[in-house]
Amino acid sequence: MNTEHSLKEEEAGKVIGANLRQFRINKGLSIEALAKQIGVSKLTLIKIEGGEANPTLSVIWKIANGLNIPITALLSIESDVSIARKKEGLQLISSDDVFIVEPLFRSHDFTEFYRGYLKAEKAYVSDPHQPGVIEYITVMSGELIVEVGGESYHLEEYDSIRFKGNLPHKYVNPSSSLTILHFVITYNYR
């Protein structure tokens, strides 16, 4: 791994930790209370808040859902003009390394944008999100099978799907090449 990439990950971990601490305190939650609420160990949350750990995609989702905030609120990606270049930003990686998402911009209106990469012939099971979350996915390259609430939907390049994110869902790449996705996620926490 090159030094520049490591530095980005280290900086991202510190930003996530500082923002997590601020949101947790603003909501009047102790580390113990948040850990119990979201099913993540107290030690893990302490390490994240201290900037000593880069949480997995699953853990970040649990934290954001537990705090009722969009994931990008934890990231501090903000400027008057922002460009999100492929593979140059923060990458959130599933614990099994088969699914990577790149948050593109910080959410200001409860809408988030992501670029996603699902490895060939692999699947990623997403934890259901809180009620009010809607996912919009467009296949930019490759194929995708989205399983939502027990039903399967096969998408090809440039096909899109919208579904309620609080339903159980899974992404499957049935092909022998990388699938590239564009996600828009909206939150109705108000």
mmCIF file of C-alpha atoms in Angstrom:
data_model
loop_
_atom_site.group_PDB
_atom_site.id
_atom_site.type_symbol
_atom_site.label_atom_id
_atom_site.label_comp_id
_atom_site.label_asym_id
_atom_site.label_seq_id
_atom_site.Cartn_x
_atom_site.Cartn_y
_atom_site.Cartn_z
ATOM 1 C CA MET A 1 0.000 0.000 0.000
ATOM 2 C CA ASN A 2 1.453 3.392 -0.869
ATOM 3 C CA THR A 3 2.032 6.049 1.778
ATOM 4 C CA GLU A 4 -0.360 8.573 0.215
ATOM 5 C CA HIS A 5 -3.246 6.073 0.405
ATOM 6 C CA SER A 6 -2.413 5.203 4.025
ATOM 7 C CA LEU A 7 -2.335 8.874 4.967
ATOM 8 C CA LYS A 8 -5.779 9.411 3.415
ATOM 9 C CA GLU A 9 -7.184 6.469 5.403
ATOM 10 C CA GLU A 10 -5.595 7.754 8.621
ATOM 11 C CA GLU A 11 -7.002 11.248 8.044
ATOM 12 C CA ALA A 12 -10.434 9.811 7.208
ATOM 13 C CA GLY A 13 -10.413 7.776 10.417
ATOM 14 C CA LYS A 14 -9.664 10.913 12.456
ATOM 15 C CA VAL A 15 -12.407 12.921 10.712
ATOM 16 C CA ILE A 16 -14.967 10.139 11.233
ATOM 17 C CA GLY A 17 -13.941 9.825 14.881
ATOM 18 C CA ALA A 18 -14.196 13.546 15.619
ATOM 19 C CA ASN A 19 -17.566 13.833 13.877
ATOM 20 C CA LEU A 20 -18.898 10.706 15.609
ATOM 21 C CA ARG A 21 -17.940 12.133 18.995
ATOM 22 C CA GLN A 22 -19.625 15.461 18.211
ATOM 23 C CA PHE A 23 -22.877 13.859 16.972
ATOM 24 C CA ARG A 24 -22.960 11.443 19.939
ATOM 25 C CA ILE A 25 -22.466 14.267 22.454
ATOM 26 C CA ASN A 26 -25.030 16.486 20.678
ATOM 27 C CA LYS A 27 -27.569 13.683 20.988
ATOM 28 C CA GLY A 28 -26.755 13.243 24.697
ATOM 29 C CA LEU A 29 -25.506 9.671 24.314
ATOM 30 C CA SER A 30 -22.666 8.055 26.227
ATOM 31 C CA ILE A 31 -20.369 5.679 24.363
ATOM 32 C CA GLU A 32 -21.937 2.823 26.360
ATOM 33 C CA ALA A 33 -25.475 3.843 25.379
ATOM 34 C CA LEU A 34 -24.609 4.181 21.688
ATOM 35 C CA ALA A 35 -22.726 0.859 21.701
ATOM 36 C CA LYS A 36 -25.722 -0.926 23.212
ATOM 37 C CA GLN A 37 -28.179 0.795 20.856
ATOM 38 C CA ILE A 38 -26.322 -0.100 17.644
ATOM 39 C CA GLY A 39 -24.745 -3.455 18.563
ATOM 40 C CA VAL A 40 -21.120 -2.323 18.204
ATOM 41 C CA SER A 41 -18.668 -2.833 21.063
ATOM 42 C CA LYS A 42 -17.754 0.061 23.332
ATOM 43 C CA LEU A 43 -14.053 -0.588 22.621
ATOM 44 C CA THR A 44 -14.645 -0.303 18.869
ATOM 45 C CA LEU A 45 -16.453 3.029 19.318
ATOM 46 C CA ILE A 46 -13.671 4.324 21.588
ATOM 47 C CA LYS A 47 -11.076 3.422 18.935
ATOM 48 C CA ILE A 48 -13.144 5.051 16.173
ATOM 49 C CA GLU A 49 -13.670 8.248 18.185
ATOM 50 C CA GLY A 50 -9.954 8.333 18.973
ATOM 51 C CA GLY A 51 -9.104 8.124 15.259
ATOM 52 C CA GLU A 52 -7.329 4.807 15.858
ATOM 53 C CA ALA A 53 -9.593 2.697 13.641
ATOM 54 C CA ASN A 54 -11.186 2.938 10.216
ATOM 55 C CA PRO A 55 -14.628 1.367 10.597
ATOM 56 C CA THR A 56 -16.029 -1.049 8.020
ATOM 57 C CA LEU A 57 -18.990 -0.108 5.863
ATOM 58 C CA SER A 58 -21.311 -2.168 8.076
ATOM 59 C CA VAL A 59 -20.158 -0.413 11.262
ATOM 60 C CA ILE A 60 -20.507 3.032 9.657
ATOM 61 C CA TRP A 61 -24.075 2.177 8.609
ATOM 62 C CA LYS A 62 -24.883 1.052 12.167
ATOM 63 C CA ILE A 63 -23.462 4.274 13.627
ATOM 64 C CA ALA A 64 -25.292 6.523 11.138
ATOM 65 C CA ASN A 65 -28.574 4.651 11.605
ATOM 66 C CA GLY A 66 -28.192 4.757 15.402
ATOM 67 C CA LEU A 67 -27.616 8.510 15.329
ATOM 68 C CA ASN A 68 -30.306 9.099 12.651
ATOM 69 C CA ILE A 69 -27.846 10.845 10.347
ATOM 70 C CA PRO A 70 -26.662 10.250 6.780
ATOM 71 C CA ILE A 71 -23.298 8.484 6.531
ATOM 72 C CA THR A 72 -21.700 11.477 4.845
ATOM 73 C CA ALA A 73 -22.458 13.603 7.902
ATOM 74 C CA LEU A 74 -19.629 11.643 9.539
ATOM 75 C CA LEU A 75 -17.188 12.508 6.746
ATOM 76 C CA SER A 76 -16.790 16.330 6.420
ATOM 77 C CA ILE A 77 -16.587 16.352 2.634
ATOM 78 C CA GLU A 78 -17.437 19.998 1.981
ATOM 79 C CA SER A 79 -16.504 22.877 -0.325
ATOM 80 C CA ASP A 80 -18.131 25.436 -2.617
ATOM 81 C CA VAL A 81 -17.177 23.249 -5.575
ATOM 82 C CA SER A 82 -16.365 19.578 -5.149
ATOM 83 C CA ILE A 83 -15.124 17.038 -7.650
ATOM 84 C CA ALA A 84 -15.325 13.359 -6.806
ATOM 85 C CA ARG A 85 -12.753 11.558 -8.924
ATOM 86 C CA LYS A 86 -12.881 7.807 -9.159
ATOM 87 C CA LYS A 87 -10.794 5.978 -6.592
ATOM 88 C CA GLU A 88 -9.302 9.208 -5.178
ATOM 89 C CA GLY A 89 -11.703 9.727 -2.288
ATOM 90 C CA LEU A 90 -12.526 7.837 0.858
ATOM 91 C CA GLN A 91 -13.370 4.182 0.271
ATOM 92 C CA LEU A 92 -15.674 2.287 2.634
ATOM 93 C CA ILE A 93 -14.997 -1.439 2.326
ATOM 94 C CA SER A 94 -17.158 -4.375 3.380
ATOM 95 C CA SER A 95 -15.624 -6.655 6.002
ATOM 96 C CA ASP A 96 -15.161 -9.407 3.380
ATOM 97 C CA ASP A 97 -13.563 -6.992 0.836
ATOM 98 C CA VAL A 98 -16.105 -7.750 -1.938
ATOM 99 C CA PHE A 99 -17.948 -4.409 -1.938
ATOM 100 C CA ILE A 100 -16.478 -0.897 -1.922
ATOM 101 C CA VAL A 101 -18.401 2.370 -1.847
ATOM 102 C CA GLU A 102 -17.014 5.857 -2.279
ATOM 103 C CA PRO A 103 -19.066 8.675 -0.755
ATOM 104 C CA LEU A 104 -19.061 11.416 -3.366
ATOM 105 C CA PHE A 105 -20.287 14.507 -1.495
ATOM 106 C CA ARG A 106 -21.412 15.438 1.999
ATOM 107 C CA SER A 107 -25.174 15.424 2.489
ATOM 108 C CA HIS A 108 -26.839 18.762 3.170
ATOM 109 C CA ASP A 109 -30.410 17.828 2.376
ATOM 110 C CA PHE A 110 -30.604 14.196 3.501
ATOM 111 C CA THR A 111 -29.481 12.956 0.079
ATOM 112 C CA GLU A 112 -26.225 11.064 -0.464
ATOM 113 C CA PHE A 113 -24.355 10.028 -3.597
ATOM 114 C CA TYR A 114 -22.008 7.043 -3.827
ATOM 115 C CA ARG A 115 -19.971 5.166 -6.378
ATOM 116 C CA GLY A 116 -19.917 1.416 -5.716
ATOM 117 C CA TYR A 117 -17.786 -1.495 -6.882
ATOM 118 C CA LEU A 118 -18.913 -5.115 -6.476
ATOM 119 C CA LYS A 119 -16.339 -7.773 -7.288
ATOM 120 C CA ALA A 120 -17.013 -10.445 -9.930
ATOM 121 C CA GLU A 121 -19.239 -13.339 -8.878
ATOM 122 C CA LYS A 122 -19.635 -11.944 -5.351
ATOM 123 C CA ALA A 123 -22.525 -10.803 -3.185
ATOM 124 C CA TYR A 124 -22.975 -8.186 -0.488
ATOM 125 C CA VAL A 125 -25.793 -8.362 2.065
ATOM 126 C CA SER A 126 -26.741 -4.934 3.401
ATOM 127 C CA ASP A 127 -28.173 -4.476 6.850
ATOM 128 C CA PRO A 128 -31.681 -3.023 6.559
ATOM 129 C CA HIS A 129 -31.681 0.731 7.129
ATOM 130 C CA GLN A 130 -34.112 2.696 9.230
ATOM 131 C CA PRO A 131 -37.602 3.458 7.915
ATOM 132 C CA GLY A 132 -37.611 6.428 5.557
ATOM 133 C CA VAL A 133 -34.414 5.461 3.711
ATOM 134 C CA ILE A 134 -34.856 5.085 -0.066
ATOM 135 C CA GLU A 135 -32.097 3.658 -2.274
ATOM 136 C CA TYR A 136 -31.724 4.425 -5.978
ATOM 137 C CA ILE A 137 -29.141 2.356 -7.855
ATOM 138 C CA THR A 138 -27.968 2.638 -11.455
ATOM 139 C CA VAL A 139 -25.660 0.039 -12.982
ATOM 140 C CA MET A 140 -22.901 1.978 -14.743
ATOM 141 C CA SER A 141 -20.969 -1.084 -15.889
ATOM 142 C CA GLY A 142 -21.647 -4.816 -15.666
ATOM 143 C CA GLU A 143 -24.671 -6.579 -14.202
ATOM 144 C CA LEU A 144 -26.396 -6.629 -10.840
ATOM 145 C CA ILE A 145 -29.050 -8.720 -9.187
ATOM 146 C CA VAL A 146 -30.755 -6.851 -6.369
ATOM 147 C CA GLU A 147 -32.713 -8.967 -3.916
ATOM 148 C CA VAL A 148 -35.238 -6.873 -2.004
ATOM 149 C CA GLY A 149 -37.739 -8.314 0.457
ATOM 150 C CA GLY A 150 -37.468 -11.798 -1.057
ATOM 151 C CA GLU A 151 -37.788 -10.716 -4.716
ATOM 152 C CA SER A 152 -34.915 -10.628 -7.265
ATOM 153 C CA TYR A 153 -34.390 -7.944 -9.901
ATOM 154 C CA HIS A 154 -31.774 -8.402 -12.647
ATOM 155 C CA LEU A 155 -30.253 -5.148 -13.873
ATOM 156 C CA GLU A 156 -27.901 -4.572 -16.778
ATOM 157 C CA GLU A 157 -25.789 -1.573 -17.759
ATOM 158 C CA TYR A 158 -27.679 1.732 -17.262
ATOM 159 C CA ASP A 159 -30.698 0.037 -15.663
ATOM 160 C CA SER A 160 -31.882 1.607 -12.402
ATOM 161 C CA ILE A 161 -33.899 0.486 -9.397
ATOM 162 C CA ARG A 162 -35.518 2.263 -6.434
ATOM 163 C CA PHE A 163 -36.528 0.536 -3.207
ATOM 164 C CA LYS A 164 -37.160 1.098 0.490
ATOM 165 C CA GLY A 165 -33.839 0.630 2.274
ATOM 166 C CA ASN A 166 -35.439 -0.706 5.455
ATOM 167 C CA LEU A 167 -36.319 -3.929 3.596
ATOM 168 C CA PRO A 168 -33.751 -6.750 3.710
ATOM 169 C CA HIS A 169 -31.585 -6.380 0.591
ATOM 170 C CA LYS A 170 -28.639 -7.972 -1.126
ATOM 171 C CA TYR A 171 -26.499 -7.084 -4.141
ATOM 172 C CA VAL A 172 -25.187 -9.901 -6.344
ATOM 173 C CA ASN A 173 -22.744 -9.612 -9.222
ATOM 174 C CA PRO A 174 -23.504 -12.657 -11.425
ATOM 175 C CA SER A 175 -20.838 -11.771 -13.998
ATOM 176 C CA SER A 176 -17.134 -12.519 -14.316
ATOM 177 C CA SER A 177 -16.204 -8.803 -14.287
ATOM 178 C CA LEU A 178 -16.434 -5.916 -11.818
ATOM 179 C CA THR A 179 -19.837 -4.223 -11.522
ATOM 180 C CA ILE A 180 -19.765 -0.446 -11.080
ATOM 181 C CA LEU A 181 -22.769 1.241 -9.499
ATOM 182 C CA HIS A 182 -24.051 4.727 -8.784
ATOM 183 C CA PHE A 183 -26.132 5.071 -5.606
ATOM 184 C CA VAL A 184 -28.397 7.846 -4.434
ATOM 185 C CA ILE A 185 -29.702 7.382 -0.911
ATOM 186 C CA THR A 186 -32.340 9.630 0.614
ATOM 187 C CA TYR A 187 -33.267 9.895 4.283
ATOM 188 C CA ASN A 188 -36.526 11.038 5.801
ATOM 189 C CA TYR A 189 -35.443 11.529 9.440
ATOM 190 C CA ARG A 190 -37.319 14.779 9.936
#
